[in-house]
Coordinates of C-alpha atoms in Angstrom, one line a residue:
Chain A
M703 CA 134.0 131.8 121.1
S704 CA 137.1 134.3 120.1
T705 CA 139.0 132.2 117.9
L706 CA 135.7 132.0 116.4
R707 CA 135.1 135.4 115.7
M708 CA 138.2 135.7 114.2
F709 CA 138.2 133.0 111.7
R710 CA 134.7 134.2 110.6
K711 CA 135.4 138.3 110.3
K712 CA 132.5 139.0 108.9
P713 CA 129.1 137.3 108.8
D714 CA 128.5 136.8 104.9
D715 CA 132.2 135.6 104.3
L716 CA 131.9 132.3 103.0
G717 CA 135.8 131.4 104.2
F718 CA 137.7 128.7 101.2
F719 CA 135.8 125.9 101.5
G720 CA 132.6 127.5 100.8
K721 CA 133.5 129.3 98.0
L722 CA 135.3 125.8 96.9
G723 CA 131.4 124.4 97.2
F724 CA 129.9 127.4 95.0
Y725 CA 132.4 127.2 92.6
C726 CA 131.6 123.3 92.5
L727 CA 128.7 123.5 91.9
L728 CA 128.4 126.1 89.6
I729 CA 131.1 123.7 87.7
L730 CA 128.9 120.7 87.8
G731 CA 126.2 122.8 86.2
A732 CA 127.9 124.5 83.7
L733 CA 129.3 120.6 83.0
V734 CA 125.0 119.5 82.5
S735 CA 124.7 122.2 80.0
I736 CA 127.4 121.4 77.7
F737 CA 128.0 117.2 77.7
P738 CA 125.1 116.9 75.5
F739 CA 126.7 118.7 72.4
Y740 CA 129.8 117.0 73.5
W741 CA 128.0 113.4 73.3
M742 CA 126.5 114.6 70.2
F743 CA 130.2 115.2 68.9
V744 CA 131.5 111.5 69.7
V745 CA 128.0 109.7 69.0
G746 CA 128.6 111.0 65.3
T747 CA 132.4 111.0 65.2
N748 CA 132.1 107.1 66.2
D749 CA 130.5 103.9 64.5
K750 CA 127.2 102.9 64.6
G751 CA 127.6 100.4 68.0
A752 CA 129.1 103.0 70.0
V753 CA 126.3 104.9 71.8
F754 CA 125.7 102.1 73.8
H755 CA 129.3 100.8 74.3
V756 CA 129.3 99.5 78.1
P757 CA 131.1 101.5 79.9
P758 CA 129.8 104.9 77.4
L759 CA 132.4 105.6 75.1
L760 CA 133.6 109.1 75.9
T761 CA 136.3 109.8 73.4
I762 CA 136.0 111.2 69.8
G763 CA 136.1 108.9 66.9
D764 CA 137.3 109.3 63.4
Q765 CA 133.8 108.0 61.8
F766 CA 132.7 111.6 61.2
F767 CA 132.4 111.5 57.3
D768 CA 131.5 107.9 56.6
N769 CA 128.2 108.9 59.2
F770 CA 127.7 112.1 57.4
K771 CA 128.1 110.1 53.9
R772 CA 124.8 108.2 54.8
V773 CA 123.3 111.5 55.9
L774 CA 123.5 112.5 52.9
E775 CA 122.2 109.5 51.2
K776 CA 118.0 109.2 53.3
S777 CA 118.0 112.7 53.2
D778 CA 118.6 116.5 51.6
F779 CA 120.3 117.5 54.5
F780 CA 121.6 120.6 52.7
Q781 CA 118.4 121.6 51.0
A782 CA 116.8 121.2 53.9
L783 CA 119.5 123.4 56.0
G784 CA 119.2 126.2 52.8
N785 CA 115.8 125.9 53.2
S786 CA 116.0 127.1 56.6
L787 CA 119.0 129.5 56.0
F788 CA 116.2 130.9 53.2
V789 CA 113.1 131.0 55.6
S790 CA 114.6 132.6 58.6
S791 CA 116.3 135.4 56.6
M792 CA 113.3 136.4 55.1
V793 CA 111.3 136.0 58.5
T794 CA 114.1 138.0 60.3
I795 CA 114.6 140.8 57.5
S796 CA 111.1 141.6 57.7
V797 CA 110.5 141.4 61.8
V798 CA 113.5 143.8 62.3
F799 CA 112.3 146.0 59.4
F800 CA 108.5 146.0 60.6
C801 CA 109.3 146.1 64.0
T802 CA 112.0 148.3 64.1
L803 CA 109.0 150.7 62.4
A804 CA 106.4 150.2 64.4
G805 CA 108.5 150.4 67.7
Y806 CA 110.0 153.8 66.3
A807 CA 105.9 155.0 65.8
F808 CA 104.8 154.2 69.3
A809 CA 108.1 155.6 70.8
K810 CA 108.3 158.8 69.2
Y811 CA 104.6 159.6 67.5
E812 CA 101.8 161.4 69.5
F813 CA 98.5 160.0 67.7
P814 CA 95.0 159.0 69.2
G815 CA 94.4 155.4 70.8
K816 CA 98.4 154.7 71.3
N817 CA 98.5 153.9 74.5
M818 CA 95.7 151.4 74.1
L819 CA 97.3 150.0 70.8
F820 CA 100.5 149.2 72.9
V821 CA 98.6 147.7 75.6
F822 CA 96.9 145.5 72.7
V823 CA 100.4 144.4 71.4
I824 CA 102.1 143.6 74.8
A825 CA 98.6 141.5 74.8
T826 CA 99.2 139.4 72.1
L827 CA 102.2 138.2 74.0
I828 CA 100.3 135.9 76.2
V829 CA 97.9 134.2 73.5
P830 CA 99.1 130.5 72.9
Q831 CA 100.0 129.5 69.4
Q832 CA 98.4 126.0 69.4
L833 CA 94.8 128.1 70.1
G834 CA 94.7 129.6 66.3
V835 CA 96.5 126.5 64.4
L836 CA 93.6 125.0 62.9
P837 CA 92.0 128.3 61.2
T838 CA 95.5 129.3 60.2
Y839 CA 95.9 125.8 59.1
V840 CA 92.6 126.6 56.8
I841 CA 93.3 130.0 55.6
M842 CA 96.8 128.4 53.9
A843 CA 94.9 125.6 52.4
K844 CA 92.3 128.7 50.9
L845 CA 95.3 130.7 49.9
H846 CA 97.0 127.7 48.2
W847 CA 100.1 128.5 50.5
I848 CA 100.3 124.5 51.8
D849 CA 103.7 123.4 51.2
S850 CA 105.2 127.0 50.4
F851 CA 107.4 128.5 52.4
K852 CA 104.9 131.9 52.4
A853 CA 103.1 129.7 55.2
L854 CA 106.0 130.0 57.2
I855 CA 107.2 133.3 56.5
V856 CA 104.0 135.8 56.1
P857 CA 102.2 135.1 59.5
A858 CA 105.5 135.2 60.9
M859 CA 106.9 138.8 59.4
V860 CA 106.3 141.0 62.4
N861 CA 105.7 140.1 66.1
A862 CA 104.4 141.6 69.5
F863 CA 108.0 141.1 71.6
G864 CA 109.8 143.1 68.8
I865 CA 107.8 145.8 68.7
F866 CA 107.9 145.9 72.4
W867 CA 111.9 145.7 72.2
M868 CA 112.2 148.4 69.6
R869 CA 110.2 150.9 71.3
Q870 CA 112.3 150.5 74.7
Y871 CA 115.2 150.8 72.7
I872 CA 113.9 153.9 70.8
S873 CA 112.3 155.6 73.7
A874 CA 116.1 155.5 75.4
A875 CA 118.4 155.7 73.0
V876 CA 117.1 158.4 70.1
P877 CA 116.8 162.0 71.3
T878 CA 113.6 163.9 70.2
E879 CA 115.4 167.0 69.2
L880 CA 117.3 165.2 66.8
I881 CA 113.9 164.2 65.1
E882 CA 112.7 167.4 65.4
A883 CA 115.5 169.1 63.7
G884 CA 115.6 166.6 60.8
R885 CA 111.8 167.7 60.5
I886 CA 112.3 171.5 60.5
D887 CA 114.9 170.9 58.0
G888 CA 112.1 169.4 55.6
G889 CA 113.0 166.1 56.2
G890 CA 110.0 163.5 55.0
H891 CA 108.9 161.3 57.7
F892 CA 110.5 157.9 56.6
R893 CA 113.6 159.7 55.2
I894 CA 114.2 160.9 58.9
F895 CA 113.1 157.3 60.1
W896 CA 116.2 156.2 57.8
K897 CA 118.8 158.6 58.1
I898 CA 118.6 159.5 61.7
A899 CA 117.0 157.3 64.1
V900 CA 117.9 153.3 62.3
P901 CA 121.7 154.4 62.9
V902 CA 121.5 155.1 66.2
I903 CA 119.7 151.9 67.2
T904 CA 121.3 149.1 64.9
P905 CA 122.7 147.2 68.3
A906 CA 118.8 147.0 68.8
M907 CA 118.2 145.9 65.5
A908 CA 120.6 143.3 65.3
T909 CA 119.8 141.6 68.7
L910 CA 116.5 141.3 67.7
G911 CA 117.5 139.6 64.4
I912 CA 119.3 137.1 66.1
L913 CA 116.9 136.0 68.7
N914 CA 114.5 135.9 66.1
F915 CA 116.5 134.0 63.5
M916 CA 117.2 131.4 66.3
T917 CA 113.3 131.3 67.1
V918 CA 112.7 130.4 63.4
W919 CA 115.3 128.4 62.8
N920 CA 114.4 126.0 65.6
D921 CA 110.8 126.0 65.0
F922 CA 109.0 122.5 64.7
F923 CA 105.4 122.5 65.3
W924 CA 104.1 124.8 62.3
P925 CA 106.9 124.1 59.7
L926 CA 105.5 120.3 60.7
V927 CA 102.0 121.4 59.9
V928 CA 102.3 122.9 56.6
L929 CA 105.1 121.5 54.7
K930 CA 104.5 118.1 52.7
N931 CA 107.2 117.7 50.3
K932 CA 110.6 116.3 51.4
E933 CA 112.0 119.3 49.3
H934 CA 110.6 121.8 51.6
Y935 CA 111.5 120.2 54.5
T936 CA 113.3 123.0 57.0
I937 CA 116.2 121.4 58.7
Q938 CA 114.3 120.5 62.0
I939 CA 111.8 118.4 59.8
A940 CA 114.9 116.5 58.2
L941 CA 116.6 116.1 61.4
Q942 CA 113.2 113.7 62.9
Q943 CA 113.0 112.4 60.0
L944 CA 116.3 110.8 60.3
F945 CA 114.8 109.2 63.7
T946 CA 113.4 106.0 62.0
T947 CA 113.5 103.0 63.2
R948 CA 113.3 101.2 59.4
D949 CA 116.7 99.5 59.3
G950 CA 117.4 99.8 62.9
L951 CA 118.6 103.1 64.5
D952 CA 122.0 104.7 63.3
Y953 CA 122.8 106.6 66.0
G954 CA 126.0 107.7 64.1
M955 CA 124.3 109.0 60.9
I956 CA 121.7 110.9 63.1
M957 CA 124.4 112.8 65.4
S958 CA 126.6 113.5 63.1
A959 CA 123.7 115.4 61.1
T960 CA 122.2 116.8 64.2
F961 CA 126.0 118.4 65.2
T962 CA 126.4 119.5 61.8
A963 CA 123.0 121.6 62.1
T964 CA 123.5 123.1 65.5
L965 CA 127.0 124.0 64.2
P966 CA 126.6 127.2 62.8
L967 CA 123.5 128.6 65.0
L968 CA 126.1 127.7 68.1
I969 CA 129.1 129.6 66.5
V970 CA 126.6 132.6 65.7
F971 CA 125.6 132.5 69.9
L972 CA 129.0 132.3 70.9
L973 CA 129.7 135.4 69.1
F974 CA 126.9 137.3 70.0
S975 CA 125.6 136.0 73.2
R976 CA 126.5 139.1 75.3
W977 CA 123.6 140.7 72.8
V978 CA 121.5 137.4 72.6
I979 CA 121.5 137.2 76.4
A980 CA 120.6 140.7 76.7
G981 CA 117.4 140.7 74.4
L982 CA 116.2 138.0 76.4
T983 CA 116.8 138.9 79.8
S984 CA 115.3 142.7 78.6
G985 CA 112.6 140.3 77.3
A986 CA 111.9 139.0 80.6
I987 CA 111.5 142.3 82.5
K988 CA 108.6 143.4 80.8
S989 CA 106.3 141.8 83.5
Chain B
M256 CA 77.5 185.0 50.9
A257 CA 79.8 183.6 53.3
E258 CA 81.5 180.7 51.5
P259 CA 83.5 182.9 49.2
V260 CA 85.1 184.5 52.1
L261 CA 85.8 180.7 53.7
A262 CA 87.2 179.4 50.3
S263 CA 89.6 182.3 49.7
P264 CA 93.0 181.7 48.9
H265 CA 94.3 182.8 51.6
A266 CA 92.3 180.5 54.2
E267 CA 93.4 177.7 51.9
S268 CA 96.9 178.0 52.3
K269 CA 96.6 178.8 55.9
R270 CA 94.7 175.2 56.8
P271 CA 95.5 172.8 54.3
F272 CA 93.7 169.6 54.5
L273 CA 97.0 167.7 55.2
T274 CA 98.2 169.8 57.8
E275 CA 101.8 168.5 60.1
Q276 CA 99.7 166.7 62.9
R277 CA 97.6 165.1 60.0
R278 CA 100.3 163.7 58.2
S279 CA 102.6 162.5 61.4
R280 CA 99.2 161.1 62.6
F281 CA 99.3 159.0 59.2
T282 CA 102.7 158.0 59.2
A283 CA 102.4 156.7 62.7
Y284 CA 99.3 154.6 61.6
T285 CA 101.2 153.2 58.3
F286 CA 103.9 152.4 60.7
I287 CA 102.3 150.2 62.8
S288 CA 100.2 149.0 60.9
P289 CA 102.0 145.8 59.5
F290 CA 101.4 144.2 62.9
F291 CA 98.1 145.4 63.0
I292 CA 97.3 143.3 60.0
L293 CA 98.8 140.6 60.4
F294 CA 97.5 139.8 63.6
S295 CA 94.2 140.4 62.4
I296 CA 94.3 138.2 59.8
F297 CA 96.5 135.2 61.1
G298 CA 96.0 135.7 64.8
L299 CA 92.9 137.5 65.8
Y300 CA 90.5 135.9 63.4
P301 CA 91.8 132.2 64.1
I302 CA 91.3 132.7 67.7
F303 CA 87.7 133.3 67.4
F304 CA 87.4 130.7 64.3
T305 CA 88.5 128.2 66.6
F306 CA 85.8 128.8 69.1
Y307 CA 83.2 128.5 66.4
L308 CA 84.9 125.4 64.7
S309 CA 84.5 124.0 68.2
F310 CA 81.0 123.5 67.5
F311 CA 81.0 121.8 64.5
K312 CA 82.1 118.5 63.1
W313 CA 84.2 119.0 59.9
D314 CA 87.1 117.6 58.6
A315 CA 88.7 120.7 56.7
L316 CA 87.4 119.6 53.3
G317 CA 83.7 119.2 53.2
P318 CA 81.0 121.7 54.3
M319 CA 80.8 121.9 58.3
K320 CA 78.3 120.5 60.3
Y321 CA 76.9 122.0 63.5
V322 CA 77.1 119.6 66.6
G323 CA 76.7 121.9 69.5
F324 CA 79.1 120.7 72.5
K325 CA 79.2 116.9 71.1
N326 CA 83.1 117.6 70.3
Y327 CA 82.9 118.4 73.8
D328 CA 81.4 115.3 74.8
L329 CA 83.6 113.7 72.6
I330 CA 86.8 114.3 73.9
T331 CA 85.6 114.6 77.0
S332 CA 84.7 110.9 77.2
D333 CA 88.2 109.5 75.5
P334 CA 90.0 108.0 77.7
T335 CA 93.0 109.3 75.8
F336 CA 92.3 112.9 75.8
W337 CA 92.5 112.1 79.7
I338 CA 95.6 110.3 79.3
S339 CA 97.0 113.5 77.4
F340 CA 95.7 116.1 80.2
S341 CA 97.2 114.1 83.0
N342 CA 100.7 113.7 81.6
T343 CA 100.7 117.0 80.8
L344 CA 99.6 117.8 84.1
I345 CA 102.5 115.4 85.3
M346 CA 105.3 116.5 83.0
G347 CA 104.9 120.2 83.6
L348 CA 105.0 119.5 87.6
M349 CA 107.9 117.2 87.1
G350 CA 109.9 119.6 84.7
T351 CA 108.9 123.4 86.0
V352 CA 108.8 122.8 90.1
P353 CA 112.4 121.5 90.2
Q354 CA 113.5 123.4 87.4
V355 CA 112.3 126.7 89.2
F356 CA 114.7 126.0 92.5
L357 CA 117.5 125.1 90.6
A358 CA 117.6 128.3 88.5
L359 CA 117.3 129.9 91.4
L360 CA 120.2 128.3 93.5
L361 CA 122.1 128.4 90.4
A362 CA 121.7 132.6 90.1
V363 CA 122.6 133.1 94.0
L364 CA 125.3 130.9 93.2
L365 CA 126.3 133.2 90.5
H366 CA 125.6 136.1 92.0
S367 CA 127.0 135.8 95.5
G368 CA 129.7 137.9 95.8
M369 CA 131.9 136.0 93.3
T370 CA 132.3 137.7 90.2
R371 CA 135.0 135.3 88.8
F372 CA 134.0 134.0 85.5
K373 CA 130.5 135.3 86.0
K374 CA 130.6 136.1 81.7
T375 CA 131.7 132.4 81.1
F376 CA 129.4 131.0 83.4
R377 CA 126.2 132.6 82.1
I378 CA 127.2 131.7 78.2
L379 CA 127.7 127.9 79.4
Y380 CA 124.0 128.1 81.1
F381 CA 122.3 129.5 78.4
M382 CA 123.7 127.1 75.4
P383 CA 121.1 124.2 75.8
N384 CA 118.4 127.1 75.0
I385 CA 119.5 127.8 71.4
T386 CA 119.6 124.2 70.3
S387 CA 116.8 123.1 68.7
I388 CA 114.3 121.0 70.6
V389 CA 114.4 118.1 67.8
A390 CA 118.5 118.3 68.2
V391 CA 117.8 118.0 72.4
T392 CA 115.2 115.2 72.1
L393 CA 117.7 113.3 69.6
V394 CA 120.5 113.1 72.0
F395 CA 118.7 112.9 75.0
S396 CA 117.0 109.7 74.0
T397 CA 120.7 108.2 73.1
L398 CA 121.2 109.0 76.7
F399 CA 118.3 107.2 78.1
G400 CA 118.2 104.2 76.3
N401 CA 117.7 100.9 77.6
N402 CA 121.8 100.5 77.4
G403 CA 122.5 104.1 77.6
M404 CA 124.2 106.3 79.6
I405 CA 121.8 107.2 82.4
N406 CA 121.0 103.5 83.0
W407 CA 124.9 103.0 83.3
L408 CA 125.0 105.2 86.1
L409 CA 122.0 104.2 87.2
N410 CA 123.5 101.0 87.4
G411 CA 126.7 102.4 88.8
I412 CA 125.0 103.6 91.9
G413 CA 123.1 100.3 92.4
V414 CA 120.0 101.0 91.1
E415 CA 118.1 99.0 88.6
S416 CA 117.6 100.0 84.8
M417 CA 114.8 101.8 83.5
A418 CA 113.0 101.9 80.2
F419 CA 112.8 105.6 79.6
N420 CA 111.5 104.9 76.1
S421 CA 108.5 102.9 77.1
G422 CA 107.7 102.8 81.1
W423 CA 104.9 104.9 82.1
W424 CA 107.2 107.0 84.3
G425 CA 109.9 106.6 82.2
V426 CA 108.6 108.6 79.6
K427 CA 107.8 111.1 81.6
I428 CA 111.1 111.3 83.2
A429 CA 112.9 111.2 79.9
I430 CA 111.1 114.0 79.0
S431 CA 111.3 116.3 82.1
T432 CA 114.8 115.7 81.9
M433 CA 114.8 117.2 78.5
V434 CA 112.4 120.4 79.3
M435 CA 114.7 121.1 82.2
W436 CA 117.9 120.5 80.3
R437 CA 117.1 123.7 78.4
W438 CA 115.4 125.9 80.4
T439 CA 117.2 125.8 83.5
G440 CA 120.0 127.6 82.8
Y441 CA 117.8 130.3 81.2
N442 CA 115.9 131.0 84.0
A443 CA 118.9 131.4 86.3
I444 CA 119.9 133.8 83.9
L445 CA 116.5 135.9 84.5
F446 CA 116.9 135.3 88.1
L447 CA 120.4 136.6 87.6
S448 CA 119.6 140.1 86.1
G449 CA 116.8 140.3 88.7
L450 CA 119.5 139.8 91.7
Q451 CA 122.0 142.3 89.9
S452 CA 118.7 144.8 90.1
I453 CA 118.5 145.0 93.9
P454 CA 120.4 147.9 95.0
M455 CA 123.7 146.5 96.9
D456 CA 123.4 149.5 99.9
L457 CA 120.1 147.2 100.9
Y458 CA 122.5 144.7 101.9
E459 CA 125.3 146.9 103.1
S460 CA 122.3 148.6 105.6
A461 CA 121.5 145.2 106.7
R462 CA 124.8 144.1 107.4
I463 CA 125.4 146.8 109.5
D464 CA 122.2 146.0 111.4
G465 CA 123.9 142.8 111.9
A466 CA 122.2 140.6 109.3
N467 CA 123.5 137.2 108.7
R468 CA 123.9 135.7 104.7
R469 CA 120.4 133.4 105.4
Q470 CA 118.7 136.2 106.9
Q471 CA 119.7 138.7 103.8
L472 CA 118.6 135.8 101.5
F473 CA 115.3 135.3 103.0
S474 CA 114.4 139.4 103.8
I475 CA 115.9 141.0 101.0
T476 CA 116.8 138.7 98.0
L477 CA 113.9 136.6 97.7
P478 CA 110.8 139.0 98.4
L479 CA 112.7 141.4 95.6
L480 CA 113.1 138.7 93.3
K481 CA 109.4 137.7 93.2
P482 CA 108.3 139.6 90.4
F483 CA 111.0 137.5 88.5
I484 CA 110.2 134.0 90.2
I485 CA 106.4 135.2 89.1
F486 CA 107.2 135.4 85.5
V487 CA 109.6 132.5 85.4
T488 CA 107.0 130.2 87.0
L489 CA 104.6 131.3 84.8
Q490 CA 105.7 131.3 81.7
S491 CA 107.4 127.6 82.6
T492 CA 103.8 126.5 83.2
I493 CA 102.4 128.0 80.0
G494 CA 105.2 126.7 78.2
A495 CA 104.6 122.9 79.8
L496 CA 101.2 123.0 79.1
Q497 CA 102.1 123.5 75.1
L498 CA 104.3 120.5 75.7
F499 CA 104.7 119.0 72.0
T500 CA 107.9 118.6 70.1
E501 CA 110.1 116.5 72.9
P502 CA 107.0 113.5 73.1
Y503 CA 106.6 113.9 69.1
V504 CA 110.2 113.1 68.7
F505 CA 110.9 111.2 71.4
L506 CA 108.1 108.9 70.8
G507 CA 108.1 108.9 67.0
Q508 CA 110.8 106.7 66.4
S509 CA 108.4 104.2 64.4
G510 CA 107.3 106.9 62.2
T511 CA 103.8 107.0 63.5
G512 CA 104.0 110.1 65.6
S513 CA 103.4 110.5 69.1
T514 CA 100.3 108.3 69.4
R515 CA 101.8 106.1 72.3
Q516 CA 99.9 106.8 75.5
E517 CA 102.9 107.3 77.7
G518 CA 104.1 110.7 76.7
I519 CA 101.1 111.5 74.8
T520 CA 100.1 115.5 76.1
M521 CA 97.2 118.0 75.1
V522 CA 99.1 119.1 71.8
T523 CA 100.1 116.0 70.7
Y524 CA 96.6 114.8 71.1
L525 CA 95.5 118.1 69.3
Y526 CA 97.6 117.4 66.3
S527 CA 96.9 113.5 65.8
E528 CA 92.9 114.7 66.1
A529 CA 93.1 117.3 63.5
F530 CA 96.2 116.1 61.1
R531 CA 95.9 112.7 61.8
N532 CA 92.4 111.7 62.0
G533 CA 91.1 115.0 60.5
F534 CA 88.8 116.1 63.4
F535 CA 89.1 119.3 63.3
G536 CA 86.2 119.8 65.4
T537 CA 87.3 118.0 68.2
A538 CA 90.8 119.4 67.6
A539 CA 89.2 122.7 68.3
A540 CA 87.7 121.7 71.3
T541 CA 90.9 120.5 72.6
A542 CA 92.3 123.6 71.8
V543 CA 89.7 125.8 73.6
L544 CA 90.1 123.2 77.0
L545 CA 94.0 124.1 76.5
F546 CA 93.3 127.6 76.4
L547 CA 90.7 127.3 79.2
V548 CA 93.5 125.1 81.5
T549 CA 96.0 127.8 80.6
I550 CA 93.7 130.7 82.2
L551 CA 93.3 128.4 85.0
F552 CA 96.5 128.0 86.0
S553 CA 97.8 131.7 85.0
V554 CA 94.8 132.9 87.4
L555 CA 96.2 130.4 90.2
N556 CA 99.4 131.5 89.8
M557 CA 98.9 134.9 89.9
L558 CA 96.4 134.0 93.6
I559 CA 99.2 132.0 94.9
S560 CA 101.8 134.9 94.6
R561 CA 99.7 137.3 95.7
S562 CA 98.4 136.3 99.0
G563 CA 102.5 134.9 99.5
S564 CA 102.8 138.5 99.2
R565 CA 100.2 139.5 101.7
E566 CA 102.0 136.7 104.1
T567 CA 104.9 138.6 104.2
G568 CA 103.4 141.9 104.4
G569 CA 101.9 140.9 107.3
K570 CA 104.8 139.3 108.6
K571 CA 106.6 142.7 108.6
A572 CA 103.8 144.4 110.4

């Protein structure tokens, strides 16, 4: 009894083996998380049959460029990549600008109906996208925006999460005295916003920008609905189009494309991971 | 004779029409207006129009014809609709329940006094979430192939191969696995940030009172983490009800899209009704039913979590 008590000094001390078990589970989870990325690269760099090799092939091959050449024969891969880049950038610039403006107004101005309007903004977050898809499609058809990037960009130009996120940050980071001082000096409202508020809140704007860019880049449902012509496909639609059995599934080709399409986002994420994670966790705490 | 006095230049200069207050109100409304304008056109109006549309027969081109509740009759007597409904629920359950438990486990492990590599683990767990669902589905379709790695592993432990890309359960297991892979780490990070918001001195005083690790977990950590658990469960449930890309891409190998019944979900049903068959009315009715199911599940979620808190409250008293 006394030896046992000596061995376990504190009731919550895990001891060496407990810690080892904890780390094993954590590492196992991490391996499961990153394995598909590695597997993507393995298949993308090996020849056609490698994917169903028994036992599974786990080494990187040298066929990447041959595989990727077939991607370029089958699709306008770089055109699709460029389209995605264009659409995502346009949406992101607009979202950051309009959400910052609206967040600033909700944080630093007094006006009738302010609280009610803000609650309304938050409430729109729970409406599922699919509920309005059909009429939105009809609106796009009426505007002759089907198969045009406008259909992807315009409805996404500002969003409720961005307003919420900027309001929270601006309330905490921008001192009201600074804005009042600017107003006494006779600065216009937009000028004060631009010269005083924006420089202080660029980190929050960057986080919102990255999060938004990733969301738009990865969107599949809406582009699938509105884009008709091959030359307008975003990268997600182009990837999906490669996945056809017409001449047998060429997984080497598919994975070399998937890997190339994933890599830029992966690099951006690894560079800015701290901001991305902070943005998403603070988005969750809104409940 | 009072007007000229009121209209004197002195009074006018003292109270111009655009007072500072009016001007700043106007500015504020201008700053928030883009959201309200765009949301009215592409959010609010479509929602009401969907309800309206569900009572009409329409192919999105010709004239609309009022049919009353016939669209609802049509879809509720279509066996495919019910298959899509049950598939959505089954895959939702299979993807969400284990996911929340696993995420909770990972978060508790990450939080439990081990600060080493915490940041690295966070990044690694988060990585699945940044990839596009299309890419995820393509990768998993190789892993779940007939001679793929998952079947090889199953054979290794003496289990027979499963037809993950065509079997009734196989497809559901494959799709729920994709959902879980993408979201477990994300939810673990949310739980972790919840755990980090619990004040450490609560644990200190519990330790002084002689509470062991298990008691601390059940009487401090889990109750205080409850808002996060509710949020994650609700968000995962709503996400699961909207499942589209995974089944669409996974079953779309023949180029015909997801019309195969093993993995058809409510949203893939909606999609093919509208954009393949041109039945906008029944598709709108499907959207309305999907919305009602979403609300039902959200309310259920709230009720369960509220009754749960009353129980623990009762125990404490």
